[in-house]
Tab-separated table of C-alpha atoms (C1' of nucleotides) in Angstrom:
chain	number	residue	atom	x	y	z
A	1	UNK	CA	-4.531	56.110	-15.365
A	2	UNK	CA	-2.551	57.559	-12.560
A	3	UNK	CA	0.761	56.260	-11.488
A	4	UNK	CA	1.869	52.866	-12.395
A	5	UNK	CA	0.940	49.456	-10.488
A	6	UNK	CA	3.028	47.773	-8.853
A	7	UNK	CA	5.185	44.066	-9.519
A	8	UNK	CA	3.084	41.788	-10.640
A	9	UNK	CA	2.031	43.695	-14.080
A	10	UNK	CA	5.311	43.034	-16.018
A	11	UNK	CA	5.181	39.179	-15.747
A	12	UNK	CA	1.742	38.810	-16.294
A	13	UNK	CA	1.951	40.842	-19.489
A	14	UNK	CA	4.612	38.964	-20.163
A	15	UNK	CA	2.958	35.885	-20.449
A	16	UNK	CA	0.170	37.326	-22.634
A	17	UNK	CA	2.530	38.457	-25.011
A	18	UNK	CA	4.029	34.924	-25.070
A	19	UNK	CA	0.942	33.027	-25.456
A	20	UNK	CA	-0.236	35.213	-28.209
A	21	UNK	CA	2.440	34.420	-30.079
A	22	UNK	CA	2.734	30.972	-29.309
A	23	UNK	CA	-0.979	30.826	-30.372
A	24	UNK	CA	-0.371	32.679	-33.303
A	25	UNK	CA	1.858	30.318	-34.271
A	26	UNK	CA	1.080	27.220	-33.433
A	27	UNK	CA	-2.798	27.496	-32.996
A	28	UNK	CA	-4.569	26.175	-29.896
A	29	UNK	CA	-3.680	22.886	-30.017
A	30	UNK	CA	-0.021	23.003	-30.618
A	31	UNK	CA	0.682	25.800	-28.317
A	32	UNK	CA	1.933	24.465	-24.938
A	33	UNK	CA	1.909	25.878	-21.282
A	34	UNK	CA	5.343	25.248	-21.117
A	35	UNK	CA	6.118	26.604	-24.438
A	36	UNK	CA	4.581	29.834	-23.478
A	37	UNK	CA	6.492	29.780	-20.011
A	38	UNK	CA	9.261	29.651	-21.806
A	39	UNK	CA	8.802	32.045	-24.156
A	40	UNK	CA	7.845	34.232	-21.230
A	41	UNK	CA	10.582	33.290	-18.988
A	42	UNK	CA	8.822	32.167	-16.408
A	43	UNK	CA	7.616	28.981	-14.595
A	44	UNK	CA	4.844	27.083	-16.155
A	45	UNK	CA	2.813	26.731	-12.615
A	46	UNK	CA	2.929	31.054	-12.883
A	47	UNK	CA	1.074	30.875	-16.415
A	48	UNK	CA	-2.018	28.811	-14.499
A	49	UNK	CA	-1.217	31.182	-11.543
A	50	UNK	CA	-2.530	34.136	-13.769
A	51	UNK	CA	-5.010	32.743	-16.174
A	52	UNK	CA	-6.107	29.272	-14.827
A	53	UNK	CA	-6.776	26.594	-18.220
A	54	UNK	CA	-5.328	26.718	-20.885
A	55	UNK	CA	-8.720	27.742	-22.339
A	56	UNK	CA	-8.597	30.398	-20.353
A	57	UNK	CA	-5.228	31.714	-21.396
A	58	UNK	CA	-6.140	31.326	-24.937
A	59	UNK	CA	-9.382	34.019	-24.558
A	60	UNK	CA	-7.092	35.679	-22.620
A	61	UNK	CA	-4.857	36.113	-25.309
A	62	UNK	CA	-7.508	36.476	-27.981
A	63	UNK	CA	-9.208	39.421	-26.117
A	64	UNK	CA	-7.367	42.059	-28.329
A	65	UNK	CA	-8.953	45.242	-28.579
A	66	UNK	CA	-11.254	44.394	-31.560
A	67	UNK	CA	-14.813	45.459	-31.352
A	68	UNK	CA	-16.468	42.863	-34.406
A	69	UNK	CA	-20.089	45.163	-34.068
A	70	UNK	CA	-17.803	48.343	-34.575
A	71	UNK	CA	-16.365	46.925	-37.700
A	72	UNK	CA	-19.944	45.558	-39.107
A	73	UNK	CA	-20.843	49.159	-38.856
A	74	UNK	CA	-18.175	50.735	-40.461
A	75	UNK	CA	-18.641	48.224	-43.252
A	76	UNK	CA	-22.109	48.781	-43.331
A	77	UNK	CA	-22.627	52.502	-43.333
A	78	UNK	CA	-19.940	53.727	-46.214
A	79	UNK	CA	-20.638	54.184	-49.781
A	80	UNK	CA	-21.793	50.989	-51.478
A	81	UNK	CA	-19.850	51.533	-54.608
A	82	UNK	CA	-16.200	50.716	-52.946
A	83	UNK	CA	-17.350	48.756	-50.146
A	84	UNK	CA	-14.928	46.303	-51.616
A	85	UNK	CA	-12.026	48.368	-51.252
A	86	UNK	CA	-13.066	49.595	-47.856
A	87	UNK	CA	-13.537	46.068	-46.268
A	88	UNK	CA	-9.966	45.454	-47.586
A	89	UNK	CA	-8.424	48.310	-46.366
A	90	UNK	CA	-10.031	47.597	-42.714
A	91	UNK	CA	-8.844	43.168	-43.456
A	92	UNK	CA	-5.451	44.463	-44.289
A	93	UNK	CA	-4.936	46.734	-41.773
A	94	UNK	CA	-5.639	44.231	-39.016
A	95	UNK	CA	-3.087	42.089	-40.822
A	96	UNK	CA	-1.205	44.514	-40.053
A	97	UNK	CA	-1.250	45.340	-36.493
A	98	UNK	CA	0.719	42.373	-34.483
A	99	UNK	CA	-1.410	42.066	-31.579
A	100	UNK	CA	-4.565	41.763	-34.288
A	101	UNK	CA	-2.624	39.822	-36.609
A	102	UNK	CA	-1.563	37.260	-34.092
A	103	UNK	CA	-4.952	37.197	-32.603
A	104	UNK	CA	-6.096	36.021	-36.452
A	105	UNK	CA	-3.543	33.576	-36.935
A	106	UNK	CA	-4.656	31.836	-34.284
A	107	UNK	CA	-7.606	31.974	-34.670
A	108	UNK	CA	-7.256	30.560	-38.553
A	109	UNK	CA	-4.663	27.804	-37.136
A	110	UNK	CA	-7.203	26.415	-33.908
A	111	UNK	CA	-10.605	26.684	-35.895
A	112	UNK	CA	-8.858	24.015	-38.399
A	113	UNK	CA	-7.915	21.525	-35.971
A	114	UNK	CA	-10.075	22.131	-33.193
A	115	UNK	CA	-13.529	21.654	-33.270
A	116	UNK	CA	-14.691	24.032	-29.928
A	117	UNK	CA	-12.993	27.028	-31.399
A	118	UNK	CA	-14.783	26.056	-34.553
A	119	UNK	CA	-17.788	26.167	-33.604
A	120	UNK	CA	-17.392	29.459	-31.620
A	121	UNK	CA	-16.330	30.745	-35.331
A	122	UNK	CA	-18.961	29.469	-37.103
A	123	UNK	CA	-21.540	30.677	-34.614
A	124	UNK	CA	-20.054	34.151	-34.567
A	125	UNK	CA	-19.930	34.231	-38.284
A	126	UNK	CA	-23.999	33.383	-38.682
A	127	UNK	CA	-24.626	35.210	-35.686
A	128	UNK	CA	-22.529	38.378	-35.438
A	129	UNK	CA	-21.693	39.050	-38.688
A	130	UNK	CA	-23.724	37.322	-42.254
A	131	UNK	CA	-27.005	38.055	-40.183
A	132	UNK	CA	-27.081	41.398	-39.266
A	133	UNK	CA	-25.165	42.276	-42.572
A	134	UNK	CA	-27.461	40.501	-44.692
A	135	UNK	CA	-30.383	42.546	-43.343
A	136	UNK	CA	-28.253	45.836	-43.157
A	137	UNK	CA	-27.262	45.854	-46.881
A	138	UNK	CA	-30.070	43.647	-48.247
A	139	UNK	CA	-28.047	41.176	-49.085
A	140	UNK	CA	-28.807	36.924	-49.588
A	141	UNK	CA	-26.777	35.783	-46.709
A	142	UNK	CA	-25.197	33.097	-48.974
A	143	UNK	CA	-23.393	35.891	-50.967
A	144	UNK	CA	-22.073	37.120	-47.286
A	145	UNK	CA	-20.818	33.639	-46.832
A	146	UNK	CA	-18.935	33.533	-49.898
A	147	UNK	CA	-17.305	37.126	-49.050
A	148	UNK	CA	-16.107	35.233	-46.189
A	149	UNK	CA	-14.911	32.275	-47.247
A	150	UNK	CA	-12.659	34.617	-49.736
A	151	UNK	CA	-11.387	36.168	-47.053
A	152	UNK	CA	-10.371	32.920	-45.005
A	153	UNK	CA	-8.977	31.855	-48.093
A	154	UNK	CA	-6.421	35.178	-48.657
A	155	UNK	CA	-5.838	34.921	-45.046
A	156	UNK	CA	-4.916	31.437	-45.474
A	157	UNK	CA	-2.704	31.774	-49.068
A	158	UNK	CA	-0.812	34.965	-47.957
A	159	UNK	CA	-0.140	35.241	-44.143
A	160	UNK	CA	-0.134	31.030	-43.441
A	161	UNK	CA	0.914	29.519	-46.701
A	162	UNK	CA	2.537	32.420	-47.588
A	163	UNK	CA	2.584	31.150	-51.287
A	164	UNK	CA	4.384	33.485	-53.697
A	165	UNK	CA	3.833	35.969	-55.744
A	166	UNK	CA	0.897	36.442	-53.407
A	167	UNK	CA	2.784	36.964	-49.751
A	168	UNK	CA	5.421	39.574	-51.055
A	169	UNK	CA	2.760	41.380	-53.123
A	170	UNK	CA	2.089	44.895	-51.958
A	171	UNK	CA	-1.699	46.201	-50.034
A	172	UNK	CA	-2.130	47.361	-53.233
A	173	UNK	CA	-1.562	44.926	-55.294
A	174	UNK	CA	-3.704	43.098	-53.198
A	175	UNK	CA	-6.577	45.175	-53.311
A	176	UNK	CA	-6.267	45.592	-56.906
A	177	UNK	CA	-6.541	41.835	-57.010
A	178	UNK	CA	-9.253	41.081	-54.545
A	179	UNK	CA	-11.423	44.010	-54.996
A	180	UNK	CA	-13.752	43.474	-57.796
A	181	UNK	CA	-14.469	39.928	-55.923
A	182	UNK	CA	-15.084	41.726	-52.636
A	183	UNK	CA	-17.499	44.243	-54.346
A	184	UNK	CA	-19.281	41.184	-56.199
A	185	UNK	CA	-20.349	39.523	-53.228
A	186	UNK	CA	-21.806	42.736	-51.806
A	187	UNK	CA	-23.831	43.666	-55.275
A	188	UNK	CA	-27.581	42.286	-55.362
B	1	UNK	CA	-4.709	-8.281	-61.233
B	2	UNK	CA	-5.426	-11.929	-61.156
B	3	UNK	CA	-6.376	-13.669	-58.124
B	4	UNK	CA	-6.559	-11.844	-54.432
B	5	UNK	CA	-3.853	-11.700	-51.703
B	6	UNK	CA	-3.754	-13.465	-48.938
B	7	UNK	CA	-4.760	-12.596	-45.562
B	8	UNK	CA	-2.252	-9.396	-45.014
B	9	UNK	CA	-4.316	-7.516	-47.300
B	10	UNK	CA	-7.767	-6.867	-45.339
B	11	UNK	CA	-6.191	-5.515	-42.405
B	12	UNK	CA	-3.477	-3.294	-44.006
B	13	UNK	CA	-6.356	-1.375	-45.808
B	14	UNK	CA	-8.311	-1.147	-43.023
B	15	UNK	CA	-5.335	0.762	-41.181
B	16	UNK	CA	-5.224	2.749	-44.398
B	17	UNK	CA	-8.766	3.724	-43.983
B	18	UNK	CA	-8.544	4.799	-40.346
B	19	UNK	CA	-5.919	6.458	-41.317
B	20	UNK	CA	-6.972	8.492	-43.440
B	21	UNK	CA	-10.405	9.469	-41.662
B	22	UNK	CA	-8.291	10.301	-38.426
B	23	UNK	CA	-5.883	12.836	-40.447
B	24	UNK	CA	-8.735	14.270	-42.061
B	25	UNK	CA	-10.481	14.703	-38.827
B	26	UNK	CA	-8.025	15.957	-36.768
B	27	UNK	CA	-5.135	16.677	-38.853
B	28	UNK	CA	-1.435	15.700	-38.787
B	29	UNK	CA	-0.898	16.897	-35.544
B	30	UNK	CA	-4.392	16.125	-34.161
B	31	UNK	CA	-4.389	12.582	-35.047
B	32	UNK	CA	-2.465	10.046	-33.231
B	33	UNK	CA	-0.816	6.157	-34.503
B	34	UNK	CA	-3.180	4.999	-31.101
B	35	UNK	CA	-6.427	6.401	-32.181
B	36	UNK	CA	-5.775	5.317	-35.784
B	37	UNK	CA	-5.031	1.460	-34.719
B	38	UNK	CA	-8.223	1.493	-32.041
B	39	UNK	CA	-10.502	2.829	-35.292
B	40	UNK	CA	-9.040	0.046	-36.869
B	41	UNK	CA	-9.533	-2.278	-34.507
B	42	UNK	CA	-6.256	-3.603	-34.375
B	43	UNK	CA	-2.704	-2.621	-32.268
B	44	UNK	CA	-0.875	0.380	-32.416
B	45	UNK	CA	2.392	-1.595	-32.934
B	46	UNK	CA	0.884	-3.143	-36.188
B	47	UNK	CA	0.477	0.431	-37.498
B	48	UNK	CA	4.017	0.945	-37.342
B	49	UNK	CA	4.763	-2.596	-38.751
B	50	UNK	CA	3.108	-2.217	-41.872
B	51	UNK	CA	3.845	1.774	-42.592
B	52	UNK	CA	6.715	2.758	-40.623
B	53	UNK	CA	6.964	6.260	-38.967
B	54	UNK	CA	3.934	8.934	-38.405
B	55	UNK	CA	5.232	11.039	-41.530
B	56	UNK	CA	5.102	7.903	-43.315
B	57	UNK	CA	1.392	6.777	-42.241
B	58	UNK	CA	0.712	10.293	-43.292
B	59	UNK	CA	1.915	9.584	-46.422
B	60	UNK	CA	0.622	6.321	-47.426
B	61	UNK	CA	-2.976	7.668	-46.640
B	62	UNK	CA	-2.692	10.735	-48.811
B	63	UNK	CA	-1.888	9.177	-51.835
B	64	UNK	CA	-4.456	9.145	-53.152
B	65	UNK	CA	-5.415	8.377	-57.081
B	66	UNK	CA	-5.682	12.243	-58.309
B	67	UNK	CA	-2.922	13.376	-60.672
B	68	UNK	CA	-2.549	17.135	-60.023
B	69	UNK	CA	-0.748	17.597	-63.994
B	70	UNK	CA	-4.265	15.670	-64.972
B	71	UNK	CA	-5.836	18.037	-63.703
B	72	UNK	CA	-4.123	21.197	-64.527
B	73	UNK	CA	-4.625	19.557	-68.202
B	74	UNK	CA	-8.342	19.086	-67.527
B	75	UNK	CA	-8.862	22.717	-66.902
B	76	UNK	CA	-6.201	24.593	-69.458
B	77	UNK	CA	-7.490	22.555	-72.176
B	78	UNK	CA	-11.052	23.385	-72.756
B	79	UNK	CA	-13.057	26.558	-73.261
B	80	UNK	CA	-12.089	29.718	-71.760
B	81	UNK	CA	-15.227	31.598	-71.318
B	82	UNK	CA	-16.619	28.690	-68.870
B	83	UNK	CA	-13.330	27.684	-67.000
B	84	UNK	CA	-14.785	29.324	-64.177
B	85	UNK	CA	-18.162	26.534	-63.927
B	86	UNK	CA	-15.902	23.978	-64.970
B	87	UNK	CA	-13.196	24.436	-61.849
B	88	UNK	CA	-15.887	24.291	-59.833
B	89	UNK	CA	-17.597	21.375	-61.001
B	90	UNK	CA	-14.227	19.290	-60.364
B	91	UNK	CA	-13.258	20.825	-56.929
B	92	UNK	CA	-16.986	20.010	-56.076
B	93	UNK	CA	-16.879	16.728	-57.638
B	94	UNK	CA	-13.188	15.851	-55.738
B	95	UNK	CA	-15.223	16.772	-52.349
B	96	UNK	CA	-17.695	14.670	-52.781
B	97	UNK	CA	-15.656	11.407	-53.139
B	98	UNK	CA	-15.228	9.778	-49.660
B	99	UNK	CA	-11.187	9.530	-50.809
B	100	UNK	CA	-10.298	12.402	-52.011
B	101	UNK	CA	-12.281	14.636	-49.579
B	102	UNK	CA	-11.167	12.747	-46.670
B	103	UNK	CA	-7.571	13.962	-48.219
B	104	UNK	CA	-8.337	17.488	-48.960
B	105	UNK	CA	-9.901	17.767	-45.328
B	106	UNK	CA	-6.328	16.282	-44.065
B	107	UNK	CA	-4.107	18.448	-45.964
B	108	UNK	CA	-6.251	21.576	-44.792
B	109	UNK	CA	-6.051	20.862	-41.654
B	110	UNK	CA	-2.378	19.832	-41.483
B	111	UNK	CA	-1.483	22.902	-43.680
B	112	UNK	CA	-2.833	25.137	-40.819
B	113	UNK	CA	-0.729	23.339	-38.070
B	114	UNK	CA	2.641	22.012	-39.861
B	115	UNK	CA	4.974	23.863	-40.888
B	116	UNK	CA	6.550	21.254	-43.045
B	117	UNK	CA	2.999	20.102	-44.514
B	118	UNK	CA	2.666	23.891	-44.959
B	119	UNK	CA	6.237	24.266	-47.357
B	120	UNK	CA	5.105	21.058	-49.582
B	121	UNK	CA	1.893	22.798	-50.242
B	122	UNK	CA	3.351	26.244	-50.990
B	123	UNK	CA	6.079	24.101	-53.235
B	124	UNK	CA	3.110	22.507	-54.669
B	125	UNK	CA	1.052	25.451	-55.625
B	126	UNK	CA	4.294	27.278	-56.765
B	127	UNK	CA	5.875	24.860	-58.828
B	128	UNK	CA	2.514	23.002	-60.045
B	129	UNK	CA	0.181	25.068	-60.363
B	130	UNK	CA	0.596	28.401	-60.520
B	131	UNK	CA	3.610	28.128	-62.854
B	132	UNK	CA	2.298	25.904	-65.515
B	133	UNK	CA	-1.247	27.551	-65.245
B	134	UNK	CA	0.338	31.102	-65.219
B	135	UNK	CA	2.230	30.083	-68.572
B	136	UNK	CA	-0.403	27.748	-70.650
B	137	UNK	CA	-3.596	30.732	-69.645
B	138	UNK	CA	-0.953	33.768	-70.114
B	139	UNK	CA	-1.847	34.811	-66.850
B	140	UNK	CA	-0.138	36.918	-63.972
B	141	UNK	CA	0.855	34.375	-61.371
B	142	UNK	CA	-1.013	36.965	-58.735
B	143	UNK	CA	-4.315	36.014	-60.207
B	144	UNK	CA	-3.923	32.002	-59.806
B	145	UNK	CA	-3.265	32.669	-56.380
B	146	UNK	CA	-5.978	34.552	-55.658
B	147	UNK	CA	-7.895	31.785	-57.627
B	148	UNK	CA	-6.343	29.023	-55.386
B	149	UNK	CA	-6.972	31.103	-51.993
B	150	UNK	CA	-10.506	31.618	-53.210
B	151	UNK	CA	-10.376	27.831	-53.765
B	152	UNK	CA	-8.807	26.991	-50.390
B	153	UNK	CA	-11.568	29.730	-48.374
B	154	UNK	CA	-14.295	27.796	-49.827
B	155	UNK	CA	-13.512	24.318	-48.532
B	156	UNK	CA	-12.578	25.727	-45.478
B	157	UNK	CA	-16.292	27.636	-44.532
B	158	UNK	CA	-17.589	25.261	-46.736
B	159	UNK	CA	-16.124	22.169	-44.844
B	160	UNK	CA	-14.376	22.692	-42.154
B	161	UNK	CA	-16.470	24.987	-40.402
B	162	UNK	CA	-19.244	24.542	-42.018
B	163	UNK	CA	-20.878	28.012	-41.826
B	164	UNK	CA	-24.751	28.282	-43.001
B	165	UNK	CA	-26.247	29.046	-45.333
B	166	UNK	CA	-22.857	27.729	-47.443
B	167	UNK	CA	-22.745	24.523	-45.652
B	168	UNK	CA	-26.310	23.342	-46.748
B	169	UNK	CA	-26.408	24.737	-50.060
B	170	UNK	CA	-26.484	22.524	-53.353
B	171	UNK	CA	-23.872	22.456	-55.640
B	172	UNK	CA	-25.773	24.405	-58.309
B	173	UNK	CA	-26.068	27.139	-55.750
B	174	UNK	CA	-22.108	27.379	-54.898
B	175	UNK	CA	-21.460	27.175	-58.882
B	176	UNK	CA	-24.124	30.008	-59.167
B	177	UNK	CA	-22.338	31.859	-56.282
B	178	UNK	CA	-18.718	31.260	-57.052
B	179	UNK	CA	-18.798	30.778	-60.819
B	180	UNK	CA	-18.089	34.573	-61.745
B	181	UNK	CA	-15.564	34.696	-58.948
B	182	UNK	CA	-13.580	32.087	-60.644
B	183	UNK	CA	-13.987	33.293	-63.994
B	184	UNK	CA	-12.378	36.841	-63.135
B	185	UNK	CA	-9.029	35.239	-61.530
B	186	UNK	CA	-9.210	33.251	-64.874
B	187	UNK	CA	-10.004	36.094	-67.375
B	188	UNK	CA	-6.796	38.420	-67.952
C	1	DG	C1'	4.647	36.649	-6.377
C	2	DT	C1'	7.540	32.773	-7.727
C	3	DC	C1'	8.982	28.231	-7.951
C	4	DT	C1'	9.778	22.988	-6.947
C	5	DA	C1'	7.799	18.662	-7.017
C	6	DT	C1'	4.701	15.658	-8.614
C	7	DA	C1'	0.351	13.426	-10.061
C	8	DA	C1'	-1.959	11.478	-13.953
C	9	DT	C1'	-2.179	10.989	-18.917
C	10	DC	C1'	-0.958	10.416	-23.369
C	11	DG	C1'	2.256	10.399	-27.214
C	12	DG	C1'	5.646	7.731	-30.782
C	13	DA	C1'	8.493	4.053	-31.259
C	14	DT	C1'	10.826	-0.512	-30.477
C	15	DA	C1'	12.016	-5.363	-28.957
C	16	DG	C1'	10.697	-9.554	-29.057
C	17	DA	C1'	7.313	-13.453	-27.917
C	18	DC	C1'	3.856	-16.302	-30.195
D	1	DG	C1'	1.112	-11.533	-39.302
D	2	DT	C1'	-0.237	-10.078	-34.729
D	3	DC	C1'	0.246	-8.695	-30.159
D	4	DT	C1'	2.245	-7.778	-25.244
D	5	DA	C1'	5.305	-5.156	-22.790
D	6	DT	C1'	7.906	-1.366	-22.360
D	7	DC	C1'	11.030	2.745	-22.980
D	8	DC	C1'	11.156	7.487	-23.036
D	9	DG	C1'	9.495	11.918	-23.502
D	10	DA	C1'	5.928	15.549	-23.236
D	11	DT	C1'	1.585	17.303	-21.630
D	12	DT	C1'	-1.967	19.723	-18.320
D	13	DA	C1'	-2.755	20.681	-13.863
D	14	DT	C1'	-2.307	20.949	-8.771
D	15	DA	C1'	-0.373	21.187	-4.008
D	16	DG	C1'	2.323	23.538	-1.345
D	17	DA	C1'	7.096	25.462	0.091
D	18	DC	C1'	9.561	29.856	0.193
DNA sequence: GTCTATAATCGGATAGAC
DNA sequence: GTCTATCCGATTATAGAC
């Protein structure tokens, strides 16, 4: 914490900040080495220099400050009777944030057209979060599922699609909207 | 309708069929006029000869035999206090059909990773269906949307990553799970 | 640390022979 | 109708100079 490093650090965040966008934007697939260069300023050969694979890039540039098992808790341990409202204040906040919000558009744009970072999704959804949920709150994991999925799907229709009157509507108006669905799938 | 075509025919529709598996595999993006002709068994060139560019390949194999102002007439028309089970029974129905599902899969997919995919969609939902809807239900335009993103985060858990216990459950159990869901966003 | 050069593929599209 | 041959551009990744 003491003093600042020297040379190297400013490129190399650089090029994280550049690939998280370029990520963000055009999911794993579609994001290039030399797009992110570029975006960066630098040589492509400088992005492998720093992160090796693209793969490796890409969970370099996912690996935001996001602790899922922190989250679950919060979730988990709050009053039950606006749990909805909670979990949307925590989804819209991250939505938010442009490091998290980047991380989640990427995320959202690779796990539909690439099938690795699917199944890392899928498996962290089962795993990580509608198992340990289901057993926390007593819940049929199938309902946890479906409080998923709606969240995929507002993810999808207001930050990707960005259909109207949905995109420009207020956090408020959102959680108006999406609250008594959220609370549904989390009542027995 | 009397009498088949000559020879052209059998190979044109196979294209067509390759086609439209390899879009709704891998997407716009993902899929490729090479790995459409080899499914097909026949040469990339002839790809090109009988449907022109990429966009219109993409094109060709999307249209598909589903009128959207059908179906927007199919659900405004009949009873309100079950429009939520009867959505659901057509969106399941429209997945289940090799055609259409293969299309939906496509247009997810592409949606997520093309930007110009992604404006026809928004245009669609806009112009088609949340504006009609909103006027013939006297609904706020916020609440189809939320009913289309619910709509759109189902397929995608439910198909595309195929998260348990979703992914394995019956149709009875997803109208059981989603049917009050739907019937809020449809209920002023 | 930074970059040039390049290997090895793969992509869409076209011209034109058969 | 069907295919061969090919152009041209873009991609990941590496080797190695400075």
């Amino acid at each position: 914490m003491a003093g600042r490093r020297p040379g190297q650090t400013q490129t190399r965040d650089d090029i994280l900040a550049a690939a998280r966008n370029q990520f963000g934007q055009r999911g794993y697939n579609g994001a290039t080495i030399r797009g992110i260069a570029a975006e960066a300023g630098v040589n492509p050969a400088l992005v492998h220099h720093f992160f090796g694979t693209k793969d490796q890039v890409f969970v370099a540039a996912l690996n935001v400050p996001v602790n899922p098992a922190v989250m679950v808790e919060l979730i988990t341990q709050g009053p039950r009777d606006n749990i909805g409202e909670r979990i949307l204040g925590l989804f819209l906040g991250l939505w938010r944030a442009p490091e998290t919000r980047q991380t989640f558009l990427a995320l959202i744009r690779s796990v539909a057209n690439n099938e690795q970072v699917a199944g890392l999704m899928r498996q962290f959804l089962e795993q990580t979060v509608v198992g340990p949920v289901s057993k926390a709150l007593d819940l049929p994991p199938l309902r946890l599922t479906g409080a998923a999925s709606q969240a995929f799907g507002l993810a999808m229709a207001r930050y990707v699609l960005a259909v109207e009157p949905l995109a420009s509507a207020t956090d408020d108006e959102v959680i108006a909207l999406y609250g008594p669905v959220f609370q549904y799938y989390f009542t027995a």
